[in-house]
mmCIF file of C-alpha atoms in Angstrom:
data_model
loop_
_atom_site.group_PDB
_atom_site.id
_atom_site.type_symbol
_atom_site.label_atom_id
_atom_site.label_comp_id
_atom_site.label_asym_id
_atom_site.label_seq_id
_atom_site.Cartn_x
_atom_site.Cartn_y
_atom_site.Cartn_z
ATOM 1 C CA MET A 649 -14.197 10.197 -9.143
ATOM 2 C CA SER A 650 -11.165 8.666 -7.465
ATOM 3 C CA ARG A 651 -7.622 9.447 -8.358
ATOM 4 C CA ILE A 652 -4.220 7.927 -7.751
ATOM 5 C CA ALA A 653 -1.217 9.896 -6.510
ATOM 6 C CA ILE A 654 2.330 8.514 -6.705
ATOM 7 C CA ALA A 655 5.462 10.268 -5.432
ATOM 8 C CA ASN A 656 9.065 9.630 -4.450
ATOM 9 C CA LYS A 657 9.720 10.635 -0.842
ATOM 10 C CA HIS A 658 13.215 9.959 0.539
ATOM 11 C CA GLY A 659 13.776 7.117 -1.928
ATOM 12 C CA VAL A 660 10.461 5.468 -1.040
ATOM 13 C CA LEU A 661 7.576 5.124 -3.476
ATOM 14 C CA TRP A 662 4.407 6.524 -1.890
ATOM 15 C CA ALA A 663 1.056 5.813 -3.519
ATOM 16 C CA ARG A 664 -2.485 6.613 -2.470
ATOM 17 C CA THR A 665 -5.993 6.661 -3.776
ATOM 18 C CA ASP A 666 -8.680 8.992 -2.519
ATOM 19 C CA GLY A 667 -11.684 6.757 -3.037
ATOM 20 C CA PRO A 668 -13.068 3.266 -2.515
ATOM 21 C CA LEU A 669 -10.637 0.494 -3.395
ATOM 22 C CA GLY A 670 -12.750 -1.545 -5.774
ATOM 23 C CA ALA A 671 -13.130 -2.187 -9.488
ATOM 24 C CA PRO A 672 -11.877 -0.553 -11.689
ATOM 25 C CA MET A 673 -9.782 1.624 -9.330
ATOM 26 C CA SER A 674 -8.038 -1.374 -7.760
ATOM 27 C CA LEU A 675 -6.659 -2.574 -11.099
ATOM 28 C CA GLU A 676 -5.554 0.952 -12.035
ATOM 29 C CA LEU A 677 -3.796 1.356 -8.687
ATOM 30 C CA GLU A 678 -2.123 -2.052 -8.937
ATOM 31 C CA THR A 679 -0.846 -1.326 -12.454
ATOM 32 C CA ALA A 680 0.357 2.190 -11.611
ATOM 33 C CA VAL A 681 2.231 1.079 -8.486
ATOM 34 C CA ILE A 682 3.925 -1.891 -10.170
ATOM 35 C CA GLU A 683 5.008 0.257 -13.123
ATOM 36 C CA ALA A 684 6.356 3.024 -10.875
ATOM 37 C CA ALA A 685 8.134 0.558 -8.572
ATOM 38 C CA ASN A 686 9.769 -1.180 -11.541
ATOM 39 C CA VAL A 687 10.858 2.032 -13.256
ATOM 40 C CA GLY A 688 12.309 3.539 -10.081
ATOM 41 C CA ARG A 689 13.517 0.211 -8.653
ATOM 42 C CA TYR A 690 12.208 1.284 -5.255
ATOM 43 C CA PRO A 691 13.065 -1.185 -2.474
ATOM 44 C CA VAL A 692 10.117 0.055 -0.393
ATOM 45 C CA THR A 693 6.630 0.985 -1.543
ATOM 46 C CA VAL A 694 4.091 2.525 0.812
ATOM 47 C CA LEU A 695 0.425 2.410 -0.097
ATOM 48 C CA ASP A 696 -1.426 5.030 1.942
ATOM 49 C CA LEU A 697 -4.974 3.796 2.532
ATOM 50 C CA SER A 698 -6.093 6.666 4.757
ATOM 51 C CA GLN A 699 -8.455 8.000 2.075
ATOM 52 C CA ALA A 700 -9.855 4.612 0.991
ATOM 53 C CA PRO A 701 -13.170 4.377 2.852
ATOM 54 C CA THR A 702 -13.917 0.824 1.697
ATOM 55 C CA ILE A 703 -12.396 -2.144 -0.087
ATOM 56 C CA ASP A 704 -14.094 -4.951 -1.990
ATOM 57 C CA SER A 705 -12.901 -8.324 -3.277
ATOM 58 C CA SER A 706 -11.249 -6.788 -6.344
ATOM 59 C CA GLY A 707 -9.357 -4.397 -4.080
ATOM 60 C CA VAL A 708 -8.241 -7.209 -1.794
ATOM 61 C CA GLY A 709 -7.115 -9.208 -4.836
ATOM 62 C CA ALA A 710 -5.140 -6.230 -6.139
ATOM 63 C CA LEU A 711 -3.366 -5.809 -2.795
ATOM 64 C CA VAL A 712 -2.464 -9.514 -2.672
ATOM 65 C CA ARG A 713 -1.149 -9.439 -6.255
ATOM 66 C CA LEU A 714 0.786 -6.242 -5.540
ATOM 67 C CA GLN A 715 2.354 -7.720 -2.398
ATOM 68 C CA THR A 716 3.300 -10.885 -4.295
ATOM 69 C CA ALA A 717 4.712 -9.035 -7.323
ATOM 70 C CA LEU A 718 6.920 -6.805 -5.177
ATOM 71 C CA ALA A 719 8.023 -9.584 -2.804
ATOM 72 C CA THR A 720 9.155 -11.811 -5.680
ATOM 73 C CA LYS A 721 11.543 -8.993 -6.650
ATOM 74 C CA GLY A 722 12.854 -8.595 -3.111
ATOM 75 C CA ARG A 723 10.889 -5.412 -2.480
ATOM 76 C CA ARG A 724 8.657 -4.419 0.430
ATOM 77 C CA LEU A 725 5.069 -3.209 0.432
ATOM 78 C CA ILE A 726 3.745 -1.373 3.465
ATOM 79 C CA LEU A 727 0.045 -0.630 3.833
ATOM 80 C CA ALA A 728 -0.141 2.665 5.691
ATOM 81 C CA ASN A 729 -2.920 4.175 7.737
ATOM 82 C CA PRO A 730 -5.794 1.949 6.584
ATOM 83 C CA THR A 731 -9.269 3.114 7.469
ATOM 84 C CA THR A 732 -11.196 1.000 9.959
ATOM 85 C CA ALA A 733 -13.331 -0.526 7.193
ATOM 86 C CA VAL A 734 -10.273 -1.541 5.144
ATOM 87 C CA ALA A 735 -8.415 -2.961 8.167
ATOM 88 C CA ASP A 736 -11.545 -4.880 9.242
ATOM 89 C CA GLU A 737 -11.961 -6.355 5.759
ATOM 90 C CA LEU A 738 -8.348 -7.567 5.725
ATOM 91 C CA ARG A 739 -8.835 -9.133 9.180
ATOM 92 C CA LEU A 740 -12.112 -10.737 8.101
ATOM 93 C CA ARG A 741 -10.336 -12.378 5.160
ATOM 94 C CA ASP A 742 -7.490 -13.454 7.474
ATOM 95 C CA LEU A 743 -5.008 -11.349 5.481
ATOM 96 C CA TYR A 744 -3.989 -8.785 8.084
ATOM 97 C CA ALA A 745 -0.789 -10.703 8.918
ATOM 98 C CA PHE A 746 -0.022 -11.233 5.203
ATOM 99 C CA PHE A 747 0.819 -7.530 4.862
ATOM 100 C CA GLN A 748 3.087 -5.165 6.765
ATOM 101 C CA ILE A 749 0.591 -2.636 8.105
ATOM 102 C CA SER A 750 1.155 0.494 10.137
ATOM 103 C CA HIS A 751 -1.196 3.218 11.289
ATOM 104 C CA ASP A 752 1.193 6.105 11.956
ATOM 105 C CA LEU A 753 3.209 6.561 8.781
ATOM 106 C CA HIS A 754 3.859 9.807 6.967
ATOM 107 C CA PRO A 755 5.930 10.753 3.901
ATOM 108 C CA ASP A 756 8.619 12.505 5.964
ATOM 109 C CA MET A 757 9.831 9.174 7.373
ATOM 110 C CA ASP A 758 12.929 7.571 5.870
ATOM 111 C CA GLN A 759 13.194 3.917 4.776
ATOM 112 C CA GLU A 760 14.551 2.645 8.070
ATOM 113 C CA GLU A 761 11.792 4.298 10.100
ATOM 114 C CA LEU A 762 9.165 2.895 7.735
ATOM 115 C CA LEU A 763 10.505 -0.642 7.954
ATOM 116 C CA LEU A 764 10.623 -0.525 11.751
ATOM 117 C CA ALA A 765 7.086 0.839 12.061
ATOM 118 C CA SER A 766 4.696 -2.086 11.938
ATOM 119 C CA ASP A 767 1.534 -2.837 13.843
ATOM 120 C CA LEU A 768 1.515 -6.345 15.271
#
C-alpha cells in the first residue's frame, strides 16, 4: 500500500509518495497537495518522486493538473528526484520541459536554492 507524506520544510511544501504513481494514488496525491498548498499558501511546492517506481497516464494527468492549478495561482511546482522510469515517461510524452525538474534536491534546501536547481 502506498502512502503520501506532506511536510513544511523552510517554508516549502514537500510532498512524496512511496509507491507507483497511478490510479487511485495519483488523484489522492493531487488532492492532498492542492489542499495543503492552498491552506499554507506555499509559493513553492516540491513533489519528491524518488520513491515512485512507475507512473501511468492517470499519474501524468495528475501532475499536469497539479502544475496548472499551482501556476494559475502564481505558485511553483518542482518535481524532485524522479526515478528513471518516471523521467523517461515524462520525456516520452514530451512533458519533461513542461515541469521544473531536478535530481539533487533535499528538504534542507531553502526556497532560493530550490528555485535555482533545475535540470535542463
